[in-house]
PDB file of C-alpha atoms in Angstrom:
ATOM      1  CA  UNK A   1     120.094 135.745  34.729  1.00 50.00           C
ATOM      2  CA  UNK A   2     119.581 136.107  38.674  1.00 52.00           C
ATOM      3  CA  UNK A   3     121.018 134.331  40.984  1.00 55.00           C
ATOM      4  CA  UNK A   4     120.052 133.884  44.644  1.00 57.00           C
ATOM      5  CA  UNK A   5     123.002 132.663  46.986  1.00 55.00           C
ATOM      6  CA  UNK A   6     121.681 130.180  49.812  1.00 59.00           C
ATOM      7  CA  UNK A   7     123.202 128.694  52.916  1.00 59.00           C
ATOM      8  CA  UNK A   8     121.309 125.528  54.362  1.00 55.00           C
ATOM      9  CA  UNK A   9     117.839 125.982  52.360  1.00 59.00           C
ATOM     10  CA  UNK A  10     117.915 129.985  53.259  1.00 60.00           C
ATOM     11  CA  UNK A  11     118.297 132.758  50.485  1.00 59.00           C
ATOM     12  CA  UNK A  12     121.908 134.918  52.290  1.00 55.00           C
ATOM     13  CA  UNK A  13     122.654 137.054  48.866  1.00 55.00           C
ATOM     14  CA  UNK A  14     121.111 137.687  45.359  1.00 53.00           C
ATOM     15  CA  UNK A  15     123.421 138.981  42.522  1.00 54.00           C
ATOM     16  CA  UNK A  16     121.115 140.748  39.950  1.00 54.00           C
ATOM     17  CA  UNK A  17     121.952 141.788  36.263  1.00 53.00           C
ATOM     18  CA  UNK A  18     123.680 144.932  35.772  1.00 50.00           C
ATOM     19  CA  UNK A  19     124.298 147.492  32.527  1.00 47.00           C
ATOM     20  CA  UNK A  20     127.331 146.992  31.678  1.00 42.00           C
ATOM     21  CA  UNK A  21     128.189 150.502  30.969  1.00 39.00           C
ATOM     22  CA  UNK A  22     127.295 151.488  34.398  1.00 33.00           C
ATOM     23  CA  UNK A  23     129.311 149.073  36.507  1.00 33.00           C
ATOM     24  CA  UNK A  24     132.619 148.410  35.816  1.00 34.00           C
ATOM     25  CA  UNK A  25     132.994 144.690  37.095  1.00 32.00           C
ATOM     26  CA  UNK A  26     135.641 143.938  39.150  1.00 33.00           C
ATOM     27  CA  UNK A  27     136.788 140.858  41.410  1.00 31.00           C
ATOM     28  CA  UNK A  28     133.701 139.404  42.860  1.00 33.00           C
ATOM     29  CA  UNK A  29     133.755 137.888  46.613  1.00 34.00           C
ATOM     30  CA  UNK A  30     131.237 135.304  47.375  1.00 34.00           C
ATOM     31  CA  UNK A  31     131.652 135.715  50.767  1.00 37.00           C
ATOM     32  CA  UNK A  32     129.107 134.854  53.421  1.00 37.00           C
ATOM     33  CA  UNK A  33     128.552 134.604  57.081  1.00 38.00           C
ATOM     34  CA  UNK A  34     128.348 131.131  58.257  1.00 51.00           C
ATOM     35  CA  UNK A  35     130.112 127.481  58.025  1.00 70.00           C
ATOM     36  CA  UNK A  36     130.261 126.031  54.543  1.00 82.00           C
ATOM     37  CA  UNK A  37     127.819 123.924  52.466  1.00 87.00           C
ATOM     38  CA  UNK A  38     128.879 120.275  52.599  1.00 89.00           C
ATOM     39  CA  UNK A  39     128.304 117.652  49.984  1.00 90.00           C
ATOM     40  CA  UNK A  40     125.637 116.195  52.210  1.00 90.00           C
ATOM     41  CA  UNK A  41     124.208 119.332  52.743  1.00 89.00           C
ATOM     42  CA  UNK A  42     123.923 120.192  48.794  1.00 89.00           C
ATOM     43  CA  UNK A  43     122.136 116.638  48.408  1.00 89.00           C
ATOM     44  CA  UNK A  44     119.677 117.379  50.678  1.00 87.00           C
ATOM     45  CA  UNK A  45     118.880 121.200  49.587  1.00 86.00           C
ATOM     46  CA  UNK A  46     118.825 119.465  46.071  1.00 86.00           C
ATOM     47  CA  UNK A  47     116.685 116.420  46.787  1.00 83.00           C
ATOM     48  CA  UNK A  48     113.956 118.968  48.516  1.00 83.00           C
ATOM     49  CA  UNK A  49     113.842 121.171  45.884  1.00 80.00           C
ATOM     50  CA  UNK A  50     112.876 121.286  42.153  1.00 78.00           C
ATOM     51  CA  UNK A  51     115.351 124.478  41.277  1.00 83.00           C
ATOM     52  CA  UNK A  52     118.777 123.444  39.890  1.00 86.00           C
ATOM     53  CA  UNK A  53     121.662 124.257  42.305  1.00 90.00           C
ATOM     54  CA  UNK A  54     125.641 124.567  41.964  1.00 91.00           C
ATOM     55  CA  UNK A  55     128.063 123.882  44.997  1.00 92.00           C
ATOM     56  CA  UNK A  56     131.659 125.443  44.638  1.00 92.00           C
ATOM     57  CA  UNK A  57     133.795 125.436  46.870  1.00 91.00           C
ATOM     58  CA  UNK A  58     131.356 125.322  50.260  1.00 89.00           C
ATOM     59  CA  UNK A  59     128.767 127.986  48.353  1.00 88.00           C
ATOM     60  CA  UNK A  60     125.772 127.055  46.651  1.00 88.00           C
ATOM     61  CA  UNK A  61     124.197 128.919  44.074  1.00 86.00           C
ATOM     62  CA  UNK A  62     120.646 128.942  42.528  1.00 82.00           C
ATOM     63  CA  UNK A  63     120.758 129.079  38.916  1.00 84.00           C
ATOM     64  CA  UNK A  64     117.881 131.085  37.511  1.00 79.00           C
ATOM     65  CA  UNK A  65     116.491 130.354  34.251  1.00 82.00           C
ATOM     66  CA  UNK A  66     118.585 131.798  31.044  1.00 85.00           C
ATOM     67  CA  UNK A  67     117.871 134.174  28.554  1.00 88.00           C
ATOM     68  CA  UNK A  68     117.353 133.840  24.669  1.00 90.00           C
ATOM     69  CA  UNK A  69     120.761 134.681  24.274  1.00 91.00           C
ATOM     70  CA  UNK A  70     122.198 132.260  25.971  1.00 92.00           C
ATOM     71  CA  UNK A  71     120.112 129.807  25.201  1.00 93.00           C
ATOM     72  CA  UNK A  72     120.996 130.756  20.985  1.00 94.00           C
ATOM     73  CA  UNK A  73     124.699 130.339  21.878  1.00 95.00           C
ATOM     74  CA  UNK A  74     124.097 126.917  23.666  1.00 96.00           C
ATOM     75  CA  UNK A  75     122.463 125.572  20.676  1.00 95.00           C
ATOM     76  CA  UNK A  76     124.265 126.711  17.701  1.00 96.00           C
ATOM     77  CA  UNK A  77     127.267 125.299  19.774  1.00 97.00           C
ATOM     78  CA  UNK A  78     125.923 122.036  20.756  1.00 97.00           C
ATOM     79  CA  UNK A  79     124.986 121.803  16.874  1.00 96.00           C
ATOM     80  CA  UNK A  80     128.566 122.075  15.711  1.00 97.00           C
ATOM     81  CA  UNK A  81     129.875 120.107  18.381  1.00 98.00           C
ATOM     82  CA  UNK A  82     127.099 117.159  17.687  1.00 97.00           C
ATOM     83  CA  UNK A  83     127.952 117.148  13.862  1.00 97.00           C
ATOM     84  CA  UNK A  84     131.706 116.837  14.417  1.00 97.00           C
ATOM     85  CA  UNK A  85     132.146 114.015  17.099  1.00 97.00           C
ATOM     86  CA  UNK A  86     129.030 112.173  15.719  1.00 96.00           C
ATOM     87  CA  UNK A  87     130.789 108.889  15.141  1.00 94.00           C
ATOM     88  CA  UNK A  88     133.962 109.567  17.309  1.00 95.00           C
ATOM     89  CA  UNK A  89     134.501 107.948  21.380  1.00 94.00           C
ATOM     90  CA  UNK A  90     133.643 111.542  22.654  1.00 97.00           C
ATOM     91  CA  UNK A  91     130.366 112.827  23.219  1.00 96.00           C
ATOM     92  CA  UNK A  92     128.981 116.636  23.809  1.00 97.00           C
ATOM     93  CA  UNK A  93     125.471 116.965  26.189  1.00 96.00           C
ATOM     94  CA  UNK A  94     123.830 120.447  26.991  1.00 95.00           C
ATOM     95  CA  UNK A  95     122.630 121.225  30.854  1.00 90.00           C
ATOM     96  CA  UNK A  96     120.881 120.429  33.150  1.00 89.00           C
ATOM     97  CA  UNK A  97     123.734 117.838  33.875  1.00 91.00           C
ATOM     98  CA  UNK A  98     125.694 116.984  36.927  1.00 92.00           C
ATOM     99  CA  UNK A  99     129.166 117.049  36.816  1.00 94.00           C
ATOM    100  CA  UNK A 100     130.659 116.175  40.316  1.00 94.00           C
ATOM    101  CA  UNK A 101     134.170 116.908  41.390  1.00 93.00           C
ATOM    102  CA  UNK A 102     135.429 114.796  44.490  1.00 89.00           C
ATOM    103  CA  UNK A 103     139.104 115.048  44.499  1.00 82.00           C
ATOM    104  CA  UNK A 104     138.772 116.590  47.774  1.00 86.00           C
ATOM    105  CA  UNK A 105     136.667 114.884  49.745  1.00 86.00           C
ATOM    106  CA  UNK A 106     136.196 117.713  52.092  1.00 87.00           C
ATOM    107  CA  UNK A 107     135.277 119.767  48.828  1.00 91.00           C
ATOM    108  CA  UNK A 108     133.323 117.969  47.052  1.00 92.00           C
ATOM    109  CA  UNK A 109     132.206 120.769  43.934  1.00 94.00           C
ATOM    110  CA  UNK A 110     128.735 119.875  41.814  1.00 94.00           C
ATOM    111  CA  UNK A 111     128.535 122.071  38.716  1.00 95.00           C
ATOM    112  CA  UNK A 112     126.189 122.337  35.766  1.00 94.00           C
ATOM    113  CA  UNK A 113     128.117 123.706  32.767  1.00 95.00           C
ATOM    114  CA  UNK A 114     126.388 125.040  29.308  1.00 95.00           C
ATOM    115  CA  UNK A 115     128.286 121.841  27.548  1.00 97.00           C
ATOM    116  CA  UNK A 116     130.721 119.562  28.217  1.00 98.00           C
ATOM    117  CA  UNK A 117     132.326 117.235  25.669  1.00 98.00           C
ATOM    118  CA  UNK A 118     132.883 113.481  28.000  1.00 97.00           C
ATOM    119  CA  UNK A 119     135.623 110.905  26.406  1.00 96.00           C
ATOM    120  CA  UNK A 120     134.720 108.392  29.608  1.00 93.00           C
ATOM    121  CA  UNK A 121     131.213 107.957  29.400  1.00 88.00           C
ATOM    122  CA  UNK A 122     131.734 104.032  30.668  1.00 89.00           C
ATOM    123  CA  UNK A 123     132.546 106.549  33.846  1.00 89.00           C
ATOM    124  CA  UNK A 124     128.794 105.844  35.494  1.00 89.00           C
ATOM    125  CA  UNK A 125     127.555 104.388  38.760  1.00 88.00           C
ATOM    126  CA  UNK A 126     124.825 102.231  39.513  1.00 87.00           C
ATOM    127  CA  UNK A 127     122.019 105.195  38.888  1.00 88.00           C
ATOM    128  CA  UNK A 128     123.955 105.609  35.625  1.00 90.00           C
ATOM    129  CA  UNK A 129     125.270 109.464  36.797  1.00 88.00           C
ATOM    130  CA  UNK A 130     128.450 110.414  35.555  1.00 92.00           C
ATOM    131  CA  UNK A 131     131.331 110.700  37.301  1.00 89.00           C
ATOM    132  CA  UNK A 132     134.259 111.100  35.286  1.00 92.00           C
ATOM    133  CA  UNK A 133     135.812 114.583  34.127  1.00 95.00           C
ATOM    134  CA  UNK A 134     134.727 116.159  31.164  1.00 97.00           C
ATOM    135  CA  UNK A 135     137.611 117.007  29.083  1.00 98.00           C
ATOM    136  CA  UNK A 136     136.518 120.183  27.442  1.00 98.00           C
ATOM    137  CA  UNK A 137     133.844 122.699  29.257  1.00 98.00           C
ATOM    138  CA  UNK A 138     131.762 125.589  27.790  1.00 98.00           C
ATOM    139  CA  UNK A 139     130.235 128.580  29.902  1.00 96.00           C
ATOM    140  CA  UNK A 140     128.249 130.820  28.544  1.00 95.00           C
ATOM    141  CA  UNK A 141     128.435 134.016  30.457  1.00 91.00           C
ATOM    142  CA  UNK A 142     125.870 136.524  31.082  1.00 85.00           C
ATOM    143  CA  UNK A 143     126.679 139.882  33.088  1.00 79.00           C
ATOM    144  CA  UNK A 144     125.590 138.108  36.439  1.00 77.00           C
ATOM    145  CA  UNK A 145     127.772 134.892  36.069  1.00 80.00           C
ATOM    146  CA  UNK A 146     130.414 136.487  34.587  1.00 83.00           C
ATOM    147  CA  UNK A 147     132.852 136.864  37.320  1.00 80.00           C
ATOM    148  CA  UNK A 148     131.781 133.195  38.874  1.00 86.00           C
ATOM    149  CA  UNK A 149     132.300 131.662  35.172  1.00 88.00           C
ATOM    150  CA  UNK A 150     135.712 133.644  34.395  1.00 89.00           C
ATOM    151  CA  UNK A 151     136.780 133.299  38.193  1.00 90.00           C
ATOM    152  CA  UNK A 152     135.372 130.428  40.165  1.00 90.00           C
ATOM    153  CA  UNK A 153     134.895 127.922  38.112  1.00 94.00           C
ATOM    154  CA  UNK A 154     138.034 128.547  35.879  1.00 94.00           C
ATOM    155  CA  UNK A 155     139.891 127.680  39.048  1.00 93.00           C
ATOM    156  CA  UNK A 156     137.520 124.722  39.800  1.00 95.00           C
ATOM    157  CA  UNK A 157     138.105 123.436  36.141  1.00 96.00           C
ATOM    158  CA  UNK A 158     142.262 123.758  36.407  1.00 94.00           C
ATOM    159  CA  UNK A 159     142.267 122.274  39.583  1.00 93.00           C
ATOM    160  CA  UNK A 160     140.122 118.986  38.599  1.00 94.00           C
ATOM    161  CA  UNK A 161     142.068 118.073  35.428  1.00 95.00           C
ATOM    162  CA  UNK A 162     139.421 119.308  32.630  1.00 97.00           C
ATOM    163  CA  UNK A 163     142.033 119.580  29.943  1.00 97.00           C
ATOM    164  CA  UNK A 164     140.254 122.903  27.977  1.00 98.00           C
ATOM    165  CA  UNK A 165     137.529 125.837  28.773  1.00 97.00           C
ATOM    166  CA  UNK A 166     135.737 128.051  26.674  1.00 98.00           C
ATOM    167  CA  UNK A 167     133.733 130.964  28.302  1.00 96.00           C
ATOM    168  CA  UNK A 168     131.464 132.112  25.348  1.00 97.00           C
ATOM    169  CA  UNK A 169     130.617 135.587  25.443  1.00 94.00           C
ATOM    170  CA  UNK A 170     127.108 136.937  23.783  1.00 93.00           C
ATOM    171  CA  UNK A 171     127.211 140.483  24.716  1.00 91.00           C
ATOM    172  CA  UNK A 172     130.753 141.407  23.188  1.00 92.00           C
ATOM    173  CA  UNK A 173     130.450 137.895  21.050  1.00 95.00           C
ATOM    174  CA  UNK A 174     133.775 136.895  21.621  1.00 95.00           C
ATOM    175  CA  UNK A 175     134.876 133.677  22.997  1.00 96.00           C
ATOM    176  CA  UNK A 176     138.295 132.747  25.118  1.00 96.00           C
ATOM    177  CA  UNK A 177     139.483 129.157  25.141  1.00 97.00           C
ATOM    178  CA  UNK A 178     141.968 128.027  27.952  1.00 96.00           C
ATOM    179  CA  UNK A 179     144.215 124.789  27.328  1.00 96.00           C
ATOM    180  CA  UNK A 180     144.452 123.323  31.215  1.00 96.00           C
ATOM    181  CA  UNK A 181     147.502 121.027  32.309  1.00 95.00           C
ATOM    182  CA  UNK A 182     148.687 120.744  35.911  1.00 93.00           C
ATOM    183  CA  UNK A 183     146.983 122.659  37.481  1.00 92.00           C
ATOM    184  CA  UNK A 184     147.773 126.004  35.668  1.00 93.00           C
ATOM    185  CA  UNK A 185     146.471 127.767  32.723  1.00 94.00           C
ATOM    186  CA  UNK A 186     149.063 125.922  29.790  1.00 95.00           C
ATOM    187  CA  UNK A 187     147.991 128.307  27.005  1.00 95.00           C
ATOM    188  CA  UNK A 188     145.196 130.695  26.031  1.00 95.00           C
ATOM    189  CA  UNK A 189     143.436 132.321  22.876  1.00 96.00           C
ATOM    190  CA  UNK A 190     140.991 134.763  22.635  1.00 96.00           C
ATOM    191  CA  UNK A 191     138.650 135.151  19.041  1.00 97.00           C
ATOM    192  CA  UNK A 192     136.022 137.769  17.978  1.00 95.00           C
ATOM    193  CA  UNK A 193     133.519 137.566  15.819  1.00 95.00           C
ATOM    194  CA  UNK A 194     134.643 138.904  13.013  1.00 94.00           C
ATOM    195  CA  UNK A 195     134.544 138.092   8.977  1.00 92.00           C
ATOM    196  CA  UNK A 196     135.980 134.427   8.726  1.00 94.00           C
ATOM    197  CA  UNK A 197     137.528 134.167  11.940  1.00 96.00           C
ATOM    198  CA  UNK A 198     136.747 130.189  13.734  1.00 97.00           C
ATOM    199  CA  UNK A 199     137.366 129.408  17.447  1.00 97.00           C
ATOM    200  CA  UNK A 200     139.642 126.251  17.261  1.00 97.00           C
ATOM    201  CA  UNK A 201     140.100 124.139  20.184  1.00 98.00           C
ATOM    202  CA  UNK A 202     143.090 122.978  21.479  1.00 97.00           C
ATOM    203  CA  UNK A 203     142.479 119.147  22.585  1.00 97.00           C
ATOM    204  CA  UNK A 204     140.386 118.163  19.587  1.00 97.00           C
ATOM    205  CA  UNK A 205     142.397 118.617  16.315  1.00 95.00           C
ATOM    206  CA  UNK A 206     140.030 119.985  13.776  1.00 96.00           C
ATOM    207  CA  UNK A 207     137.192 120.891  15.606  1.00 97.00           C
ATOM    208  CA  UNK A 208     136.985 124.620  14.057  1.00 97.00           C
ATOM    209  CA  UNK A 209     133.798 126.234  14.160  1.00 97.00           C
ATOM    210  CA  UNK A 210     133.066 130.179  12.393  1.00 96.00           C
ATOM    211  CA  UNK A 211     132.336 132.718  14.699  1.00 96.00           C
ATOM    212  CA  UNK A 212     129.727 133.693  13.014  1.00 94.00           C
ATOM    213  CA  UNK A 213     127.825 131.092  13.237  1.00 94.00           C
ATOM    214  CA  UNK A 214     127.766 131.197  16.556  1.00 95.00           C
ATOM    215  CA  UNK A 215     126.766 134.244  17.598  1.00 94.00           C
ATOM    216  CA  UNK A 216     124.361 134.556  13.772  1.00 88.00           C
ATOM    217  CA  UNK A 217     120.439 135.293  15.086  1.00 76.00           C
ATOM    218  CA  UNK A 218     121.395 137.500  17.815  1.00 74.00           C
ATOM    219  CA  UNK A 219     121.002 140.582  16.032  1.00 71.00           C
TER     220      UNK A 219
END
């Protein structure tokens, strides 16, 4: 995936895939010259555009449209996660989705995450858009969102009281899940794919689903 950083409607940056065997990836700075994006400023850029956008922390990115990969991953994910809390108060959905965070009203963060799992869908306003906080949160990462999925938004997450994160990886099919409390990272696990191995999440007792499942097609 590319992805073009803008500033008030202009293009400032593009980050571009890389090998990874030829760039060793190391703390990335999003960085750029200028006053931040506001809230207000995001809803306009969004409202006059038909490209799907991302506001962290003052910055907006411009998602660019995923690969096959990632696109596998999202599905054989959502599957699982559809068959196990069919019937239960929680309920997964897939991107495009806004998910707002406005503890900060001088920060206000929009994000659109792989696949959230929402336990307070009566959390809607008048247009019926969410605005609750999801309570667990899947990235997929591909080498050009790796460092704003593992990074950015990782802090974001902590920070707004989602209570677990998984960043899925396709390229070294491996998957880390984070169990968030307080602001801080409370516990972490990390699982390969290998023979029998299942990510497990922490919130949800008995949600278990097999590696290879996941990550099976990509071959």
């Amino acid at each position: 995936e590319e992805i073009i950083i803008t500033r008030k409607g202009k293009d400032v940056a593009k980050i571009v895939p890389c090998e990874p065997e030829a760039v060793k990836e190391g703390t990335a700075s999003y960085h750029t010259s200028g006053s931040r994006v506001t809230y207000e400023e995001f809803l306009e850029l969004v409202e006059a555009s038909e490209q799907r956008f991302e506001l962290i922390d003052g910055v907006v990115y411009n998602l660019a449209s995923p690969s096959y990969r990632h696109q596998h991953v999202v599905h054989e994910l959502h599957g699982a996660f559809y068959i196990w809390f069919k019937g239960k108060s929680c309920t997964p959905l897939t991107s495009p989705f806004d998910i707002t965070f406005d503890q900060d009203p001088d920060n206000i963060c929009v994000v659109q995450p792989d696949l959230v799992v929402i336990c307070d869908r009566n959390n809607r306003d008048r247009k019926d858009r969410y605005t609750g906080v999801p309570t667990l949160i899947v990235e997929v990462v591909s080498p050009s969102t790796r460092s704003k999925d593992m990074l950015a938004k990782l802090n974001l997450y902590k920070r707004c009281g989602v209570r677990e994160y998984w960043i899925v990886d396709p390229q070294n099919e491996q998957i880390s899940v984070y169990r968030l409390e307080d602001d801080d990272i409370a516990d972490v696990k990390m699982y390969v794919n290998r023979p029998g191995e299942t990510v497990d999440s922490f919130v949800f007792e008995g949600l278990r689903i097999p590696m290879g499942d996941i990550f099976a097609g990509l071959h």
